[in-house]
């Protein structure tokens, strides 16, 4: 009986101590490991309690601010690995150090997004509209999935999307060329993005639709700028031992100049921001990460302009595209709520490329 009381005492002492440490510890606003903003303490209100919003927000706050959270998660990941689990926190632990995220069946939101693109093309008949829906690594490297791991077929999604698109929208299919070249590192093993090399092969297919003469790999000096990258999949899976990724940058061998304007404020003459290679979010090396609006002017001087409505997959893709256009305008609708049609008209843009990854 005495032994049981001692166990109960230390059990209560442990949880009281953890609770006290959580109260005493200062809140963190940003997690470098997870590359995201953390929840802040919600403001108490009777209305929030009645609606349940306060409890939901407080739960998110506790989950984000729990003391030694990353250490607890690593312990959990280690235990699950010892139990031969093939998945942790929604990430598949694949072969050859591949971390992969399975895809679910498409939701109604995807259909609404397709309808929005169709509607846009119908309303802007003088604009050429293109759509590139990028597959993710779980399909392109399906041989690396753990045994019996399931993921919804991205090829069937792409075929369905292509059928639903208006005939006014040119669909750019990059699935097969990525599959055919998957003996190369086209996606990061530890992150949800494609690599610059993967973006290159997508650019080659896009060039055909845009009536451009794509440059060959030999036309670029390819430099490895980092070999220490561990991305979003690594952060989610909390694997204890994972070989880091390397990041490549492609530099044209010919004379080229760029002027990059971020959010109508900051101007630079480079497509790459090396400071990020010293941080956790190394993928933001490409075009300084997420911005609502980016305008890139080059010395191509052919009068051609294109707008790319996109997610972050475009960041590794744009450095190839800019070599064919005098102006490239990147619009991120997650942060930019302005009227796209008005913006195109004001800037006399006649080509629009929608570029998103299939999971997003």
Coordinates of C-alpha atoms in Angstrom, one line a residue:
X1 CA 0.0 0.0 0.0
X2 CA 2.9 2.3 0.9
X3 CA 4.5 1.7 -2.5
X4 CA 1.3 2.6 -4.3
X5 CA 1.0 5.8 -2.3
X6 CA 4.6 6.7 -3.2
X7 CA 3.9 6.2 -6.9
X8 CA 0.7 8.3 -6.7
X9 CA 2.6 11.0 -4.9
X10 CA 5.4 11.3 -7.5
X11 CA 2.8 11.1 -10.3
X12 CA 0.9 14.1 -8.8
X13 CA 4.2 15.9 -8.1
X14 CA 5.4 15.4 -11.7
X15 CA 2.2 16.8 -13.3
X16 CA 2.0 19.7 -10.8
X17 CA 5.6 20.5 -11.5
X18 CA 5.0 20.4 -15.3
X19 CA 1.9 22.6 -14.8
X20 CA 3.9 25.1 -12.7
X21 CA 6.7 25.2 -15.2
X22 CA 4.2 25.9 -18.0
X23 CA 2.8 28.8 -16.1
X24 CA 6.3 30.2 -15.3
X25 CA 7.7 29.7 -18.9
X26 CA 7.4 32.7 -21.2
X27 CA 5.3 32.1 -24.3
X28 CA 7.1 31.7 -27.7
X29 CA 5.7 33.5 -30.7
X30 CA 7.4 31.5 -33.5
X31 CA 8.7 28.0 -33.8
X32 CA 11.9 27.7 -35.9
X33 CA 11.5 23.9 -35.8
X34 CA 7.9 23.9 -37.1
X35 CA 8.4 27.1 -39.2
X36 CA 5.1 28.6 -38.1
X37 CA 3.5 31.1 -35.7
X38 CA 2.5 29.7 -32.4
X39 CA -0.9 30.2 -30.7
X40 CA -1.0 32.9 -28.1
X41 CA -3.0 32.9 -24.9
X42 CA -6.7 33.5 -25.7
X43 CA -8.5 36.3 -24.0
X44 CA -11.2 35.0 -21.6
X45 CA -14.8 36.0 -22.2
X46 CA -18.1 34.6 -21.2
X47 CA -19.3 34.5 -24.8
X48 CA -16.2 32.5 -25.8
X49 CA -16.9 30.0 -23.0
X50 CA -20.5 29.6 -24.0
X51 CA -19.7 29.1 -27.7
X52 CA -16.8 26.8 -27.0
X53 CA -14.3 29.0 -28.9
X54 CA -12.4 29.8 -25.7
X55 CA -11.8 26.2 -24.8
X56 CA -10.8 25.4 -28.4
X57 CA -8.3 28.3 -28.6
X58 CA -7.0 27.5 -25.1
X59 CA -6.3 23.9 -26.2
X60 CA -4.4 25.1 -29.2
X61 CA -2.5 27.5 -27.0
X62 CA -1.5 24.7 -24.5
X63 CA -0.5 22.4 -27.4
X64 CA 1.8 25.0 -28.9
X65 CA 3.3 26.4 -25.7
X66 CA 3.7 23.1 -23.7
X67 CA 7.1 23.1 -22.1
X68 CA 9.8 21.0 -23.8
X69 CA 7.3 20.2 -26.5
X70 CA 9.9 19.2 -29.2
X71 CA 11.6 16.9 -26.7
X72 CA 8.4 15.1 -25.8
X73 CA 7.5 14.7 -29.5
X74 CA 10.9 13.2 -30.2
X75 CA 10.5 10.7 -27.4
X76 CA 7.0 9.8 -28.9
X77 CA 8.6 9.4 -32.3
X78 CA 11.4 7.2 -30.9
X79 CA 8.9 4.9 -29.1
X80 CA 6.7 4.6 -32.2
X81 CA 9.7 3.8 -34.3
X82 CA 10.7 1.0 -31.8
X83 CA 7.1 -0.3 -32.3
X84 CA 7.8 -0.4 -36.1
X85 CA 5.1 2.2 -36.8
X86 CA 5.3 3.5 -40.4
X87 CA 3.7 6.9 -39.8
X88 CA 4.1 9.7 -37.3
X89 CA 1.9 12.8 -37.1
X90 CA 0.5 12.2 -40.6
X91 CA 4.0 11.7 -42.2
X92 CA 5.0 8.3 -43.7
X93 CA 8.4 7.1 -42.7
X94 CA 9.5 5.8 -46.1
X95 CA 12.5 3.9 -47.4
X96 CA 15.9 5.5 -48.0
X97 CA 15.2 8.3 -45.5
X98 CA 12.2 9.5 -47.5
X99 CA 9.4 11.3 -45.5
X100 CA 6.2 11.4 -47.4
X101 CA 2.7 12.8 -46.8
X102 CA -0.3 10.8 -48.1
X103 CA -3.0 12.5 -50.1
X104 CA -6.6 12.3 -49.2
X105 CA -9.6 12.1 -51.6
X106 CA -10.4 15.5 -53.1
X107 CA -12.8 17.7 -51.3
X108 CA -15.5 20.0 -52.6
X109 CA -13.0 22.8 -52.1
X110 CA -10.9 21.6 -55.0
X111 CA -14.0 21.6 -57.3
X112 CA -14.8 25.2 -56.2
X113 CA -11.2 26.2 -57.0
X114 CA -11.5 24.7 -60.4
X115 CA -14.7 26.5 -61.0
X116 CA -13.1 29.7 -60.0
X117 CA -10.4 29.3 -62.5
X118 CA -13.0 28.4 -65.2
X119 CA -15.0 31.5 -64.2
X120 CA -11.9 33.7 -64.4
X121 CA -11.0 32.5 -67.9
X122 CA -14.6 33.1 -69.1
X123 CA -14.6 36.6 -67.8
X124 CA -11.2 37.5 -69.2
X125 CA -11.4 36.3 -72.8
X126 CA -8.4 38.4 -73.9
X127 CA -6.1 36.7 -71.4
X128 CA -4.4 33.4 -72.0
X129 CA -4.9 31.2 -68.9
X130 CA -2.6 28.2 -68.0
X131 CA -2.9 25.8 -65.1
X132 CA -0.1 23.7 -63.6
X133 CA -1.2 21.4 -60.8
X134 CA 2.0 19.9 -59.3
X135 CA 2.0 16.4 -57.9
X136 CA 3.8 15.8 -54.6
X137 CA 6.5 13.4 -53.7
X138 CA 4.3 10.6 -52.4
X139 CA 3.2 9.7 -55.9
X140 CA 6.4 10.6 -57.8
X141 CA 8.4 8.5 -55.4
X142 CA 5.7 5.9 -54.6
X143 CA 8.4 3.2 -54.6
X144 CA 9.7 4.8 -51.4
X145 CA 6.5 4.4 -49.5
X146 CA 6.6 2.0 -46.5
X147 CA 5.0 -1.4 -47.1
X148 CA 1.2 -1.3 -47.5
X149 CA 1.1 2.5 -47.0
X150 CA -1.9 4.1 -48.8
X151 CA -2.4 7.4 -50.6
X152 CA -5.1 8.6 -53.0
X153 CA -4.0 8.4 -56.6
X154 CA -2.8 11.8 -57.7
X155 CA -2.9 10.7 -61.3
X156 CA -6.6 10.2 -61.1
X157 CA -7.0 13.6 -59.5
X158 CA -5.0 15.3 -62.3
X159 CA -7.1 13.5 -64.9
X160 CA -10.3 14.5 -63.2
X161 CA -9.2 18.2 -63.0
X162 CA -8.2 18.3 -66.6
X163 CA -11.6 17.1 -67.6
X164 CA -13.3 19.7 -65.5
X165 CA -11.3 22.6 -66.7
X166 CA -12.7 24.9 -69.4
X167 CA -11.4 24.5 -72.9
X168 CA -10.1 28.1 -72.5
X169 CA -7.7 27.0 -69.8
X170 CA -4.4 25.2 -71.0
X171 CA -3.6 22.4 -68.6
X172 CA 0.1 21.8 -68.1
X173 CA 0.7 18.1 -67.2
X174 CA 4.0 17.5 -65.5
X175 CA 3.3 14.1 -63.9
X176 CA 4.9 11.8 -66.4
X177 CA 8.0 13.8 -66.9
X178 CA 8.6 13.9 -63.2
X179 CA 8.0 10.2 -62.9
X180 CA 10.4 9.5 -65.8
X181 CA 13.1 11.5 -64.1
X182 CA 12.6 10.3 -60.5
X183 CA 16.1 8.8 -60.5
X184 CA 17.1 12.4 -59.7
X185 CA 16.4 14.4 -56.6
X186 CA 13.2 16.1 -57.8
X187 CA 11.7 16.5 -54.3
X188 CA 13.2 17.1 -50.9
X189 CA 13.1 13.9 -48.8
X190 CA 12.4 16.0 -45.6
X191 CA 10.1 18.7 -47.0
X192 CA 6.8 19.1 -49.0
X193 CA 8.3 21.1 -51.8
X194 CA 10.0 20.0 -55.0
X195 CA 13.6 20.9 -55.5
X196 CA 15.0 23.3 -58.1
X197 CA 15.7 20.3 -60.2
X198 CA 12.1 19.1 -60.0
X199 CA 10.9 22.6 -60.8
X200 CA 13.2 22.6 -63.8
X201 CA 11.5 19.6 -65.4
X202 CA 8.1 21.2 -64.7
X203 CA 9.4 24.4 -66.4
X204 CA 10.3 22.3 -69.5
X205 CA 6.7 21.1 -69.8
X206 CA 5.3 24.6 -69.1
X207 CA 7.6 26.1 -71.8
X208 CA 5.8 23.9 -74.4
X209 CA 2.4 25.3 -73.5
X210 CA 3.7 28.9 -73.2
X211 CA 5.4 28.5 -76.6
X212 CA 8.9 29.1 -75.2
X213 CA 12.2 27.5 -76.1
X214 CA 13.2 25.9 -72.8
X215 CA 16.9 26.1 -71.8
X216 CA 18.8 22.9 -71.3
X217 CA 20.4 21.8 -68.0
X218 CA 23.8 22.4 -69.6
X219 CA 22.8 26.1 -70.0
X220 CA 23.0 26.6 -66.2
X221 CA 25.8 26.5 -63.6
X222 CA 24.3 24.3 -60.9
X223 CA 25.5 25.1 -57.4
X224 CA 24.8 23.2 -54.1
X225 CA 24.2 26.0 -51.7
X226 CA 23.3 23.9 -48.6
X227 CA 23.5 20.3 -47.4
X228 CA 21.9 20.8 -44.0
X229 CA 18.2 21.4 -44.9
X230 CA 15.6 19.6 -42.8
X231 CA 12.1 20.7 -43.9
X232 CA 8.5 20.6 -42.9
X233 CA 8.1 16.8 -43.0
X234 CA 11.1 16.4 -40.7
X235 CA 9.5 18.9 -38.3
X236 CA 6.1 17.1 -38.3
X237 CA 7.5 13.5 -38.1
X238 CA 10.0 14.4 -35.4
X239 CA 12.3 11.7 -36.5
X240 CA 15.5 11.4 -34.5
X241 CA 17.8 10.4 -37.3
X242 CA 17.3 11.7 -40.8
X243 CA 19.8 12.5 -43.5
X244 CA 19.5 16.3 -44.3
X245 CA 18.7 17.4 -47.8
X246 CA 20.8 19.5 -50.1
X247 CA 19.6 22.6 -52.0
X248 CA 20.7 23.4 -55.5
X249 CA 20.5 26.8 -57.3
X250 CA 20.6 27.2 -61.1
X251 CA 22.5 30.2 -62.5
X252 CA 22.3 31.0 -66.2
X253 CA 25.6 30.9 -68.0
X254 CA 24.6 33.9 -70.1
X255 CA 24.4 37.6 -69.1
X256 CA 21.3 38.2 -67.1
X257 CA 20.0 40.9 -64.8
X258 CA 17.0 41.0 -62.5
X259 CA 15.2 43.6 -60.4
X260 CA 12.9 42.1 -57.8
X261 CA 10.3 44.2 -56.0
X262 CA 8.7 42.7 -52.9
X263 CA 5.3 44.0 -51.9
X264 CA 5.9 47.4 -53.6
X265 CA 8.6 48.1 -50.9
X266 CA 11.9 46.2 -51.0
X267 CA 14.0 46.0 -54.2
X268 CA 16.9 43.6 -54.8
X269 CA 18.8 42.3 -57.8
X270 CA 18.9 38.6 -56.9
X271 CA 16.4 35.7 -56.9
X272 CA 18.1 34.0 -54.0
X273 CA 18.4 35.1 -50.3
X274 CA 21.4 33.4 -48.8
X275 CA 20.6 34.5 -45.2
X276 CA 17.8 31.8 -45.0
X277 CA 20.4 29.1 -45.4
X278 CA 21.5 29.8 -41.8
X279 CA 17.9 29.4 -40.6
X280 CA 15.4 26.5 -40.3
X281 CA 13.3 27.7 -43.2
X282 CA 15.9 27.2 -45.9
X283 CA 13.4 26.9 -48.7
X284 CA 12.8 30.6 -48.4
X285 CA 16.2 30.9 -50.0
X286 CA 14.1 30.9 -53.2
X287 CA 12.6 34.4 -53.7
X288 CA 12.5 35.3 -50.0
X289 CA 9.6 33.0 -49.1
X290 CA 6.0 34.1 -49.1
X291 CA 4.9 37.6 -50.2
X292 CA 1.6 38.9 -51.4
X293 CA 3.0 40.4 -54.5
X294 CA 6.4 40.2 -56.2
X295 CA 7.3 41.9 -59.5
X296 CA 10.5 40.7 -61.3
X297 CA 11.9 42.7 -64.2
X298 CA 14.6 41.1 -66.3
X299 CA 16.9 42.3 -69.2
X300 CA 15.1 40.1 -71.7
X301 CA 13.3 43.1 -73.1
X302 CA 10.8 41.3 -75.4
X303 CA 7.7 43.1 -74.1
X304 CA 6.2 39.8 -72.7
X305 CA 4.6 39.8 -69.3
X306 CA 3.1 37.0 -67.2
X307 CA 1.3 36.8 -63.9
X308 CA 1.8 33.7 -61.8
X309 CA -1.0 33.1 -59.3
X310 CA 0.6 30.6 -56.9
X311 CA 1.6 28.9 -53.8
X312 CA 5.2 28.3 -52.6
X313 CA 5.9 25.6 -55.3
X314 CA 6.3 28.6 -57.6
X315 CA 9.4 29.9 -55.8
X316 CA 11.8 27.3 -57.2
X317 CA 10.0 27.4 -60.6
X318 CA 10.1 31.2 -61.2
X319 CA 13.9 31.4 -61.6
X320 CA 13.6 29.5 -64.8
X321 CA 10.5 31.4 -66.1
X322 CA 12.0 34.8 -65.6
X323 CA 14.5 34.2 -68.4
X324 CA 11.8 34.3 -71.0
X325 CA 9.7 37.3 -69.9
X326 CA 10.4 41.0 -69.4
X327 CA 8.2 41.0 -66.4
X328 CA 6.9 38.3 -64.1
X329 CA 4.3 39.2 -61.5
X330 CA 3.8 36.7 -58.6
X331 CA 0.5 36.9 -56.8
X332 CA -0.3 35.0 -53.7
X333 CA -4.1 35.0 -53.1
X334 CA -3.6 33.9 -49.5
X335 CA -2.2 37.3 -48.7
X336 CA -3.3 39.5 -51.6
X337 CA -7.1 40.3 -51.7
X338 CA -6.9 42.8 -54.6
X339 CA -8.9 42.3 -57.8
X340 CA -6.8 40.1 -60.1
X341 CA -8.5 41.3 -63.3
X342 CA -7.9 44.9 -62.4
X343 CA -4.3 44.3 -61.6
X344 CA -3.7 42.5 -65.0
X345 CA -5.4 45.3 -66.9
X346 CA -3.4 48.0 -65.1
X347 CA -0.1 46.2 -65.9
X348 CA -1.2 45.1 -69.5
X349 CA -0.6 41.4 -68.7
X350 CA -2.0 38.9 -71.2
X351 CA -0.7 35.6 -69.8
X352 CA -1.7 34.1 -66.5
X353 CA -0.3 30.9 -65.0
X354 CA -2.0 29.3 -62.0
X355 CA 0.6 27.1 -60.2
X356 CA -0.3 25.1 -57.1
X357 CA 0.7 21.8 -55.6
X358 CA -2.1 19.2 -55.6
X359 CA -2.2 19.0 -51.8
X360 CA -2.6 22.7 -51.4

